[in-house]
Coordinates of C-alpha atoms in Angstrom, one line a residue:
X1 CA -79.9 2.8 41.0
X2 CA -83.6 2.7 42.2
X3 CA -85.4 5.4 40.7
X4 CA -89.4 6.2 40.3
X5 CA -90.4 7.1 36.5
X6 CA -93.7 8.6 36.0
X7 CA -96.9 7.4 34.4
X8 CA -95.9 9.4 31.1
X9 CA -97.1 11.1 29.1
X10 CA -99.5 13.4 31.2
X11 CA -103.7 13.5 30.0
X12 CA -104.1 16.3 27.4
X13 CA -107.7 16.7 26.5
X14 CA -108.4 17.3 22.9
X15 CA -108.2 21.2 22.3
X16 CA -104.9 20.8 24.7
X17 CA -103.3 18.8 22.2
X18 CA -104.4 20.2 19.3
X19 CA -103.2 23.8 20.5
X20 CA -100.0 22.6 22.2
X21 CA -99.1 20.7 18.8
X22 CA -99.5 24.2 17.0
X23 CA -97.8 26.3 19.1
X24 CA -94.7 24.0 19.0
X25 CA -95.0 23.2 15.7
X26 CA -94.4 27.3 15.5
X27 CA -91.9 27.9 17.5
X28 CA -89.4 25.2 15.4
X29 CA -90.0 26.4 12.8
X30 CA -89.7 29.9 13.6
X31 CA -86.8 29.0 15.8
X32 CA -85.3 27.1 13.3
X33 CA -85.9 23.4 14.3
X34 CA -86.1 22.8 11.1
X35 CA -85.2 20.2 7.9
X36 CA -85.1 20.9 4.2
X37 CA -88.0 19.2 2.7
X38 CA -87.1 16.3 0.4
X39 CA -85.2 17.0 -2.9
X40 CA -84.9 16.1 -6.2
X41 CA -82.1 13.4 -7.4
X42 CA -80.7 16.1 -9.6
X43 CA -79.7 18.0 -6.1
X44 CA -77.8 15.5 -4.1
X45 CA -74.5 16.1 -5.8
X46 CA -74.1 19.6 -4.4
X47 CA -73.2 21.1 -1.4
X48 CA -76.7 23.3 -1.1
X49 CA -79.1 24.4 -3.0
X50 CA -80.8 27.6 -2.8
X51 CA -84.1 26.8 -0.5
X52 CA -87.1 28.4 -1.0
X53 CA -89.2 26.1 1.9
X54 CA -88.4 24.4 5.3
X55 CA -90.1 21.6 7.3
X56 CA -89.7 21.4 11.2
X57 CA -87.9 18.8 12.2
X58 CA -89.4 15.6 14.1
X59 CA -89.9 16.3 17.8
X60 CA -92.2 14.8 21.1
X61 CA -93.9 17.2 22.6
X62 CA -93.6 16.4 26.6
X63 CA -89.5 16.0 27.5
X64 CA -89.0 12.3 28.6
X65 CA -88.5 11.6 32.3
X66 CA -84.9 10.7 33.0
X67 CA -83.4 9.6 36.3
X68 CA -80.8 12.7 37.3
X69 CA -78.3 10.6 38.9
X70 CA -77.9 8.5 36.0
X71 CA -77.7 11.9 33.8
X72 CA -75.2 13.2 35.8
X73 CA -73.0 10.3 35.3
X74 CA -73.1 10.1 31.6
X75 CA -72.2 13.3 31.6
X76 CA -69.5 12.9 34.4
X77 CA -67.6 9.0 32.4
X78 CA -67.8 11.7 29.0
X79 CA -64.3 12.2 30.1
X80 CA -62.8 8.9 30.9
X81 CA -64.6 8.0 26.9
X82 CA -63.1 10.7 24.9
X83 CA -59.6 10.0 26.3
X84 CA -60.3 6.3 25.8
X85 CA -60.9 6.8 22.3
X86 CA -58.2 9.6 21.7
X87 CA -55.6 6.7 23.0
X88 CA -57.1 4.1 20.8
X89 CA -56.4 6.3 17.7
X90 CA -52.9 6.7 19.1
X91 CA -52.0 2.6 19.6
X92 CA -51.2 2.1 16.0
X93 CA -51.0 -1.7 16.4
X94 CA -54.2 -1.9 18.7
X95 CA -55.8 -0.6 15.4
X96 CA -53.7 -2.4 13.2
X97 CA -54.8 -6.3 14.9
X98 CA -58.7 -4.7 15.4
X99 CA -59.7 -3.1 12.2
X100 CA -56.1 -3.6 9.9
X101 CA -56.5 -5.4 6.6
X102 CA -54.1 -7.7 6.9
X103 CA -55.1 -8.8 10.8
X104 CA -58.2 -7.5 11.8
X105 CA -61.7 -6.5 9.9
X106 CA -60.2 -4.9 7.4
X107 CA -59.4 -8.2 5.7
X108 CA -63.4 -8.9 5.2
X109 CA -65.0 -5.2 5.7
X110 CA -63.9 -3.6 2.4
X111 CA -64.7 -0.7 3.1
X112 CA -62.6 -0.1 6.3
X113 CA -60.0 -2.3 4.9
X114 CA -59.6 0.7 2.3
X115 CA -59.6 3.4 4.9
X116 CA -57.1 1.2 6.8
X117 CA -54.7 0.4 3.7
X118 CA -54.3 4.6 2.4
X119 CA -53.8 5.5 6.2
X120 CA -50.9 2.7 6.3
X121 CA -49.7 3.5 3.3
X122 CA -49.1 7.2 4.5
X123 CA -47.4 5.9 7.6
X124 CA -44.9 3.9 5.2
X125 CA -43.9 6.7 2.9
X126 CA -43.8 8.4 5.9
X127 CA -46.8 11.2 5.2
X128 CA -48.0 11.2 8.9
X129 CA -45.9 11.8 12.0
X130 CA -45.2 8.5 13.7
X131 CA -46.0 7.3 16.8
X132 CA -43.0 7.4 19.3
X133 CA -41.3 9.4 16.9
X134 CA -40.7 12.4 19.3
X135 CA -38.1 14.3 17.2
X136 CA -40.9 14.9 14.9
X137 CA -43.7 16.5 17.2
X138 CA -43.6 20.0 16.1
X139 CA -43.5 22.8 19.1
X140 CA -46.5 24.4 20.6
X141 CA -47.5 27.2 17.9
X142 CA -47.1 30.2 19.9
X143 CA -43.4 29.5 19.2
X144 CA -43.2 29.2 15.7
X145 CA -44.1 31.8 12.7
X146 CA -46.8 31.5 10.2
X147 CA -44.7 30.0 7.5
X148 CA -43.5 26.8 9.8
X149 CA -46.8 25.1 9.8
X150 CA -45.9 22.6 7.2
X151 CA -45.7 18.9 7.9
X152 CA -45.4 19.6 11.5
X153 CA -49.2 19.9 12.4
X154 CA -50.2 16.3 11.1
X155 CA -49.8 15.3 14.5
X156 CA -53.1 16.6 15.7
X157 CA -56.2 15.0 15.6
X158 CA -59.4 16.2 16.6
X159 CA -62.6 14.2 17.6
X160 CA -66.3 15.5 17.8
X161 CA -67.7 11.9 19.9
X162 CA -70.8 11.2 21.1
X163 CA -71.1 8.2 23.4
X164 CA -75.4 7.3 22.9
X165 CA -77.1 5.5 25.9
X166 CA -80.3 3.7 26.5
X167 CA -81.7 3.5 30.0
X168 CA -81.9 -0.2 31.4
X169 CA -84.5 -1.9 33.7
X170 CA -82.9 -4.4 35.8
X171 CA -86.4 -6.5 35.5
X172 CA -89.8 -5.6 34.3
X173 CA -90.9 -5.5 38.4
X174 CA -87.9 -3.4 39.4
X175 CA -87.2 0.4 39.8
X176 CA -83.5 -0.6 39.4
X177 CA -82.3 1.6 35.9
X178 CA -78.8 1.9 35.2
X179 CA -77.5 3.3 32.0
X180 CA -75.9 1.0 29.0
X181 CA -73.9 2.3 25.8
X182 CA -75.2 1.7 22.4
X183 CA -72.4 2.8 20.4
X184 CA -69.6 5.0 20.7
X185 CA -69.6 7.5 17.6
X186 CA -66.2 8.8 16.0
X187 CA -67.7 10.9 12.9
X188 CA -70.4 12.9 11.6
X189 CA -72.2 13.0 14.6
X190 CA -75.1 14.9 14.0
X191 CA -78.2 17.0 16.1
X192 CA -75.9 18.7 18.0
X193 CA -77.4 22.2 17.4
X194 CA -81.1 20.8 16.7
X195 CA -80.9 19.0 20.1
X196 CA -80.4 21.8 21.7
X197 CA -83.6 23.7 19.7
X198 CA -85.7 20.5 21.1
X199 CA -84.3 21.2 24.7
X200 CA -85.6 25.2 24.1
X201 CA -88.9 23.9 23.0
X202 CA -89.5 21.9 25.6
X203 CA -89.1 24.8 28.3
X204 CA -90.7 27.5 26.0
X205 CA -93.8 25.0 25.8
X206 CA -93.8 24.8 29.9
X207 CA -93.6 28.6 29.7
X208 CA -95.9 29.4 27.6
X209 CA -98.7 26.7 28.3
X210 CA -97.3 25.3 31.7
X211 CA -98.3 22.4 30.1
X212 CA -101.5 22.2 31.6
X213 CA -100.5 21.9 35.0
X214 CA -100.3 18.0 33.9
X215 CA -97.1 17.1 35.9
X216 CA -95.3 18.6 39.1
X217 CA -92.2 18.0 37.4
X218 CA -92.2 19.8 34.5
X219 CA -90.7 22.8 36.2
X220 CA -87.6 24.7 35.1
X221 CA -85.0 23.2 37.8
X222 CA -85.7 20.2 36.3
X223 CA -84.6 20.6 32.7
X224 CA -81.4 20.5 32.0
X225 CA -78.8 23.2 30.5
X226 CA -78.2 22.3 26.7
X227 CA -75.6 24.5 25.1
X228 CA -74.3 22.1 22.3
X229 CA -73.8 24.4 19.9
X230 CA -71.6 26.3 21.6
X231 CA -69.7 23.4 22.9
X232 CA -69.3 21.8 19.7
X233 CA -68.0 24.9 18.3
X234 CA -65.2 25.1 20.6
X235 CA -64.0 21.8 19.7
X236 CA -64.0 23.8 16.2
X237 CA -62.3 26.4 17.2
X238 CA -59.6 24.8 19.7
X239 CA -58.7 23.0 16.2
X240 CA -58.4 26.1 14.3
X241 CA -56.9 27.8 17.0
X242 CA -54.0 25.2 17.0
X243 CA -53.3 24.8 13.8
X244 CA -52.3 29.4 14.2
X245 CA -53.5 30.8 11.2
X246 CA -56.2 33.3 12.2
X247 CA -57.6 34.1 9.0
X248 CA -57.6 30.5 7.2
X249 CA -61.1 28.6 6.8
X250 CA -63.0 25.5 8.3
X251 CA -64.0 23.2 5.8
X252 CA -67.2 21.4 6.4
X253 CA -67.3 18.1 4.4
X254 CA -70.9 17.8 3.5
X255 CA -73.4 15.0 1.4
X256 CA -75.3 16.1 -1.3
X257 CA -78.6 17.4 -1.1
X258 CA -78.1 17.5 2.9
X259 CA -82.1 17.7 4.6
X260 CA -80.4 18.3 8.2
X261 CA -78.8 21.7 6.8
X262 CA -79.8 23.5 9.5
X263 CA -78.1 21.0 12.7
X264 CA -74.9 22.2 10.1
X265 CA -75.7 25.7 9.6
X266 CA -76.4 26.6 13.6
X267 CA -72.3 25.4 14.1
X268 CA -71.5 27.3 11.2
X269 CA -73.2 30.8 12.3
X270 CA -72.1 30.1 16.0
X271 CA -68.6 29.8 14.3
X272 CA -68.3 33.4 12.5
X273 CA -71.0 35.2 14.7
X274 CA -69.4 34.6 18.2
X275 CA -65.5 33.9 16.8
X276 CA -65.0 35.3 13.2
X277 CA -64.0 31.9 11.9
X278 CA -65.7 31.2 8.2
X279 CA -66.8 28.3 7.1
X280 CA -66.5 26.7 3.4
X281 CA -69.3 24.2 2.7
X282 CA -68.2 21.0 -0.1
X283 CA -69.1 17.8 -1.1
X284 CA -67.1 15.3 -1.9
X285 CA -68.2 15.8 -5.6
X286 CA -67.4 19.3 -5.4
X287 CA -63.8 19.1 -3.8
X288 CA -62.8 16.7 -6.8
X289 CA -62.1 20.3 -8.7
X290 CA -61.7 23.1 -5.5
X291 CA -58.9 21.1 -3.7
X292 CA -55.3 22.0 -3.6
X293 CA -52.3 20.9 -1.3
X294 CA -49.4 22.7 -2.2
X295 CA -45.7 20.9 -1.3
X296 CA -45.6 22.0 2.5
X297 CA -49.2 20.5 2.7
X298 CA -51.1 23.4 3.0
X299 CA -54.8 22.9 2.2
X300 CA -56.8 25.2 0.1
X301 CA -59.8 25.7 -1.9
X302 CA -60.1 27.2 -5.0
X303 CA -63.7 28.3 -5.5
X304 CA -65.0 30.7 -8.3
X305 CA -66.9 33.0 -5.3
X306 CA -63.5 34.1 -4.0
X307 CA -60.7 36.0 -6.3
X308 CA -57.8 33.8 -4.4
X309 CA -57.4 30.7 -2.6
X310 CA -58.7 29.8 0.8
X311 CA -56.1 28.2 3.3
X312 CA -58.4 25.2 5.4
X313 CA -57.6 25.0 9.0
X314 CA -59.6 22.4 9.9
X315 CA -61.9 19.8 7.8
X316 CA -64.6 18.8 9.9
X317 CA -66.4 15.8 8.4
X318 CA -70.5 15.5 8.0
X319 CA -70.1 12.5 5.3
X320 CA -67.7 9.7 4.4
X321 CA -69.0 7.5 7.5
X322 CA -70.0 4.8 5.0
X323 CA -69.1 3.2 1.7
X324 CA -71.7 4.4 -0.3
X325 CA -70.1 8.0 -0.1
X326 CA -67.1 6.5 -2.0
X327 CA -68.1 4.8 -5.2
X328 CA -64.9 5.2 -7.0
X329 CA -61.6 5.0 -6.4
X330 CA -61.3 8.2 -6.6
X331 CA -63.1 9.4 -3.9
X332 CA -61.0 7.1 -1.3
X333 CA -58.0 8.8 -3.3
X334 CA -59.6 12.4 -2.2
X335 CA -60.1 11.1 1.3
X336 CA -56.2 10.4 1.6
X337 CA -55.3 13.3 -0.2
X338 CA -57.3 15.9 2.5
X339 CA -55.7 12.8 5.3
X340 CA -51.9 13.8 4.0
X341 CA -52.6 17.7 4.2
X342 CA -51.5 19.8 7.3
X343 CA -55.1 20.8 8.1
X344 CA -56.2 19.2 11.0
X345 CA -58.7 16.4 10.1
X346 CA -62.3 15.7 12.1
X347 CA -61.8 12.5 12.6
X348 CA -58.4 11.5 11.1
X349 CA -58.7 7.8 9.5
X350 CA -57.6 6.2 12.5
X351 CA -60.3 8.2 14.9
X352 CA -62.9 6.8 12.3
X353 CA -61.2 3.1 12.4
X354 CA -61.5 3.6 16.1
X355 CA -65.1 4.0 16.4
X356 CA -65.5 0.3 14.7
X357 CA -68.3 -2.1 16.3
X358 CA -65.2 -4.5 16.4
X359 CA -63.5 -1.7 19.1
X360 CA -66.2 -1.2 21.2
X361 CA -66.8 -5.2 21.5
X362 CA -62.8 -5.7 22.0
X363 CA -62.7 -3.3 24.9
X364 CA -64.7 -5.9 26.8
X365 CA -62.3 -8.2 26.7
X366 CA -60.4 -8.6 30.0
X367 CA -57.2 -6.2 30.7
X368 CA -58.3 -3.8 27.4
X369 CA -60.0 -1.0 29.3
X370 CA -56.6 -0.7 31.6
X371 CA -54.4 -1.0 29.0
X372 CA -55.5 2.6 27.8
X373 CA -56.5 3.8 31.3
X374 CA -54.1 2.6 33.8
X375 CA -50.7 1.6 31.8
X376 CA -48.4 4.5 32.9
X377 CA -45.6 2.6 31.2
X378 CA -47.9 3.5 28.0
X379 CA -49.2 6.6 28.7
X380 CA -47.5 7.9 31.3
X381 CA -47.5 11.3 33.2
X382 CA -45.4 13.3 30.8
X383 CA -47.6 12.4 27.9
X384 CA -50.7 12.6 29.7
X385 CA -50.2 15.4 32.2
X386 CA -52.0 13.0 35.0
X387 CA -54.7 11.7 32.6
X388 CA -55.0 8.3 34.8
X389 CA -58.3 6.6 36.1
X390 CA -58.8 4.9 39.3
X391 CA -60.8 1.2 39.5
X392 CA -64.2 3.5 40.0
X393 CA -63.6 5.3 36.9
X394 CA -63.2 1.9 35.0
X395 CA -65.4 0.4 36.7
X396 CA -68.0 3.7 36.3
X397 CA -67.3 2.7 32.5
X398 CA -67.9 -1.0 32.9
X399 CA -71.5 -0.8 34.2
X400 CA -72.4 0.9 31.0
X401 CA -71.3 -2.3 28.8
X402 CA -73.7 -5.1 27.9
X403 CA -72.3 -8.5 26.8
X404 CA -70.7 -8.5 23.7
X405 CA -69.0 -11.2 21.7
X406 CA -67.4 -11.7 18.2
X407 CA -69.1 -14.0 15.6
X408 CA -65.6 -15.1 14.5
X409 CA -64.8 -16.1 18.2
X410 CA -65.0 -20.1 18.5
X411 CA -68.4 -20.5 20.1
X412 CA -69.6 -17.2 18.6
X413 CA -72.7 -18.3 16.2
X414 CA -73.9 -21.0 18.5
X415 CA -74.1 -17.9 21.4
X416 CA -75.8 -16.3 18.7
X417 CA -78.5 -18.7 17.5
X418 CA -79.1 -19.7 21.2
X419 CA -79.5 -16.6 22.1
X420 CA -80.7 -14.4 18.8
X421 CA -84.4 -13.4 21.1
X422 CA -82.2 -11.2 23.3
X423 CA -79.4 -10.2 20.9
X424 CA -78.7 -7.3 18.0
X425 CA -75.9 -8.2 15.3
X426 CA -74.1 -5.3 15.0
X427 CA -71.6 -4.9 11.6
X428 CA -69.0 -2.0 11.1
X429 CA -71.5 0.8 9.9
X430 CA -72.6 4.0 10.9
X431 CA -76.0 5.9 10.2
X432 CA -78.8 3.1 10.8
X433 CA -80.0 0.5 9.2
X434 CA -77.6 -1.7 9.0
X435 CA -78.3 -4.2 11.7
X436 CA -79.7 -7.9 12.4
X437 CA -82.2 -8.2 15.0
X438 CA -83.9 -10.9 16.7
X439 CA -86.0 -13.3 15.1
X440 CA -83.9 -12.3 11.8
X441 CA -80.6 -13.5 13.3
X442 CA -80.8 -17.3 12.5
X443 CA -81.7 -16.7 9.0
X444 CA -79.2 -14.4 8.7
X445 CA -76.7 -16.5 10.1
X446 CA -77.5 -19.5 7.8
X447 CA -76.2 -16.8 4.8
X448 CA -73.1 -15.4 6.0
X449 CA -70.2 -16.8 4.8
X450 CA -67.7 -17.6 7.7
X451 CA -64.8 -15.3 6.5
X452 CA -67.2 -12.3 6.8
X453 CA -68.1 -13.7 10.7
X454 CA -65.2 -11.3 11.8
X455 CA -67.0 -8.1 10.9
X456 CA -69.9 -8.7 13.0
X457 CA -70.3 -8.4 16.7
X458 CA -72.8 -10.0 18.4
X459 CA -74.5 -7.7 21.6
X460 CA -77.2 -7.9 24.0
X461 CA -80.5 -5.8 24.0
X462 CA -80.9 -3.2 26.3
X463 CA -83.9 -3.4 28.3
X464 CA -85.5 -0.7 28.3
X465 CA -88.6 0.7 30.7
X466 CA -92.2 -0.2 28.9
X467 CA -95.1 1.4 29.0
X468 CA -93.1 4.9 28.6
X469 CA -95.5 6.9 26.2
X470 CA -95.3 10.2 24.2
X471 CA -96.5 12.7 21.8
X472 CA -94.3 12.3 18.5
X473 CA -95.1 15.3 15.7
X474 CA -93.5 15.2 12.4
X475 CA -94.4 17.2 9.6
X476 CA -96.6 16.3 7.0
X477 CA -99.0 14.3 9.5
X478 CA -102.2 15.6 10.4
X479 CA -102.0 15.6 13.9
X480 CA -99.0 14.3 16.7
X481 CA -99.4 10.7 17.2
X482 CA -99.1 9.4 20.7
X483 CA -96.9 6.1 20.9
X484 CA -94.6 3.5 23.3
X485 CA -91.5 4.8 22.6
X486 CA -87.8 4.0 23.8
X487 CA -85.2 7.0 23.9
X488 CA -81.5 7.3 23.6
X489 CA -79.6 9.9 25.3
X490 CA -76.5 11.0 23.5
X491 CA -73.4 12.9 25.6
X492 CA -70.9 15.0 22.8
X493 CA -67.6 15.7 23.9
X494 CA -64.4 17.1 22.1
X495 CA -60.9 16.2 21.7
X496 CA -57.9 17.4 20.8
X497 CA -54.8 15.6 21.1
X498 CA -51.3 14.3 19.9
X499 CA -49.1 11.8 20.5
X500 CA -46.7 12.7 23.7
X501 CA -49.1 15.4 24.8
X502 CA -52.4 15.6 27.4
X503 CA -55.3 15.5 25.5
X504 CA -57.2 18.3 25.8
X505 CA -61.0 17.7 26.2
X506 CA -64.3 18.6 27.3
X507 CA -67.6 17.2 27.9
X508 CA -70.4 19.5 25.0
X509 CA -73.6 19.0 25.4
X510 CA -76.4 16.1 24.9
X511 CA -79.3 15.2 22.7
X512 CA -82.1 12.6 23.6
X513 CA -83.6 10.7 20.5
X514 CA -87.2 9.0 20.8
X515 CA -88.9 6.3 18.5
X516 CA -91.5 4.0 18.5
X517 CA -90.6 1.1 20.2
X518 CA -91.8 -1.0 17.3
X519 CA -88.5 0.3 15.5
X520 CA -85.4 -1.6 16.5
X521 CA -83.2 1.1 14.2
X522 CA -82.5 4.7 16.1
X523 CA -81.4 7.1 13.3
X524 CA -83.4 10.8 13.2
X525 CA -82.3 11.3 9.3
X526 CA -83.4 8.1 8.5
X527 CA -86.9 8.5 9.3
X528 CA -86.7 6.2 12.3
X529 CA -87.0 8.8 15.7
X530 CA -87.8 12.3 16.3
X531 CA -85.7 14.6 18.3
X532 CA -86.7 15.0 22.3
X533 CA -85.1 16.3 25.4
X534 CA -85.0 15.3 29.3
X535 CA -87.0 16.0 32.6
X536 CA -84.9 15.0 35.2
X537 CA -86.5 13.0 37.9

């Protein structure tokens, strides 16, 4: 799509910038774009501690010109994505031959070989309703009581997704951008409420200052709507609506000594403010001695605060996205144990398996995508209530793909070396951090053993628009810093679903997240990017 960006970021003299960098720097914080600041190591095993300071959180302070067509349409393919992935999650032997331990990357990734190995061994003993095993679906719950929950709910899944973008120049002389995926992510997505916060500073800062009457499009029909928090919540709620117990309890699984507290805490009060559905905050650590499943399944929490237990509707993960949240044994143990209960899990193992690297690179390969999209023999109209796609839709999907390949595939790490300027190695990992890029590929390559090629997928670099400039404040410097920088829009959706049923979803919101474009990694907890929002052009 040919498309005009802006020089960027407008001219602010020096008593603009100094005054618009206080009056933002306000707002979050009275607003509550905030983050913890950084704790001690005696914190980090509990859930929260009691805070006595804040910090806001990272933030640009002009939006970042987007093109609104090619908004639109990542908001418009949301759909076609999340019940992509909700059928992935469903095709037990699709995941079993991707990201199994005995076929796929489980057998070199030990970490989702041990997610993949307890979720198998629950579908052997027979601890999660089967795929194709109708006479086990339980009935809608407005036609059974209270005390019929049981093992009947384990059917549902839910997933919180958010499918993250970069914008793509077709060549450094053309106006030709398109739109290419990064990743798809399956849990913990985070900045869903503090997105929106960096969307409502961005148009208080044009109210309040007009921003210097430094651009003609920095006008309120041009920023976009971002209500995130609400739409993530009714993800939340649809789940704990479903699961027909109106005074049971969300559970948030949380990591210890969590600085984003507040992206958490925004869902939680939208939650029993606008619905009257509590939320019970745990780590890991914590649940070892709170959890208890009684012989029906039900899921409750024992906690000293409350004089009897608390039935869990739904547990809503914010950790366990990477192996370093499960040192022991025990801890995958727990993970299972909350995976065999009847609350209904955000993401269930396989809704995490299915957000592997390995997925998104296999759905490249040729007849994948219409296996899920177009099979009606598979997923035909009494399971999906007319969930099919047309060859735009896939095709609508297709154009955000760049090449992808497997390092275990036969010509995989010579493509690789030859091409290691222009590529990112990608392994099975969530959060940031974790990946090869560039002029580090070859010596990486000449260290990885060959069994551990099949973790790794092999992508090409998104190119995105240079010369794209803004204002990037964090707390703690002395003044905002004006950089190159390279954004990622991120599109949430939510969905609920079953085997033998529609899946019921809905596109939630967006978040834009801006770095300096000498950082290859993305992540806003990690320190790499500061939160942003969009000017649509």
């Amino acid at each position: 799509m040919a498309s005009q960006l802006p020089s960027w970021p407008p001219s602010l003299d020096h008593t603009q910038l100094e005054e618009i960098t206080k009056i933002a720097a306000t707002y979050a914080l009275a607003k509550g774009f905030a983050y913890l600041p950084v704790q001690s190591s005696d914190q980090l095993l509990d859930s929260d501690i009691i805070p006595h300071s804040a910090i806001h959180a990272p933030f640009t302070l002009y939006p970042t010109p987007f093109p609104r067509t090619l908004f639109e349409r990542a908001l418009r393919i949301q759909r076609a994505y999340s019940i992509l992935y909700a059928r992935i999650a469903l095709d037990m032997p699709f995941l079993d031959r991707v990201m199994g331990a005995e076929e796929g990357v489980g057998k070199v990734d030990e970490f989702m070989g041990t997610l993949w190995k307890g979720w198998k061994l629950m579908r052997d003993e027979g601890s999660l309703t089967q795929k194709g095993a109708k006479g086990l679906l339980p009935p809608p719950v407005s036609n059974r009581s209270s005390n019929q929950t049981g093992l009947k709910n384990k059917a549902y899944h839910l997933g919180i997704f958010r499918s993250d973008y970069m914008l793509h120049q077709e060549s450094p002389a053309s106006q030709v951008f398109s739109i290419k995926q990064v990743e798809f992510n399956t849990i913990s997505v985070s900045f869903g409420a503090l997105s929106e916060k960096a969307a409502a500073l961005h148009r208080y800062l044009s109210k309040a200052t007009g921003y210097y009457n430094t651009a003609d499009c920095l006008s309120a029909a041009n920023f976009p709507a971002n209500d995130t928090m609400k739409g993530l919540a009714q993800g939340l709620l649809a789940a704990h609506r479903q699961y027909g117990i109106p005074k049971s309890s969300i559970l948030f699984v949380v990591q210890g000594g969590e600085r984003n507290v507040f992206d958490q805490r925004w869902l939680e009060y939208e939650l029993i403010e606008g619905h009257g559905v509590h939320v019970v905050r745990q780590t890991f650590h914590e649940l070892f001695s709170s959890v208890s499943i009684s012989p029906s399944g039900t899921l409750s929490l024992n906690l000293p605060t409350y004089t009897a237990p608390i039935e869990i509707s739904v547990v809503y993960y914010r950790a366990g996205y990477g192996p370093a949240e499960y040192p022991t044994a025990q801890h995958y143990d727990l993970r299972f144990q909350l995976e065999r209960s009847t609350a209904i899990k955000c993401p269930t193992i396989p809704v995490q398996l299915a957000g592997g690297k390995k997925i998104q690179q296999v759905l490249t390969e040729p007849g994948i995508l219409e296996m899920f999209l177009q099979d009606p023999a598979k997923w035909g109209d009494a399971k999906t209530g007319h969930q099919e796609f047309s060859e735009h839709d896939l095709l609508e999907i297709r154009d955000t793909w760049v090449d992808m390949w497997g390092l275990d595939e036969p010509t995989g790490i010579a493509r690789a070396r030859e091409n290691a300027h222009s590529l990112v190695l990608k392994p099975q990992r969530e959060g940031g951090g974790n990946n090869v890029y560039k002029a580090n590929i070859p010596p990486f390559l000449d260290t990885l053993p060959e069994k551990e090629r099949e973790a790794w997928i092999a992508m090409e670099l998104i190119r995105y628009p240079r010369g794209v400039k803004n204002w990037l404040v964090k707390a703690g410097d002395a003044r905002a810093i004006e950089k190159e920088v390279v954004n990622e829009l991120g599109v949430f959706g939510w969905v609920l679903f079953r085997d033998g049923e529609p899946v019921k979803e809905k596109e939630a919101g967006w978040l834009v997240r801006t770095k300096g474009n000498e950082s290859d990694e993305g992540g806003v907890a990690v320190g790499f990017s500061v939160l942003d929002s969009l000017v649509l052009v």
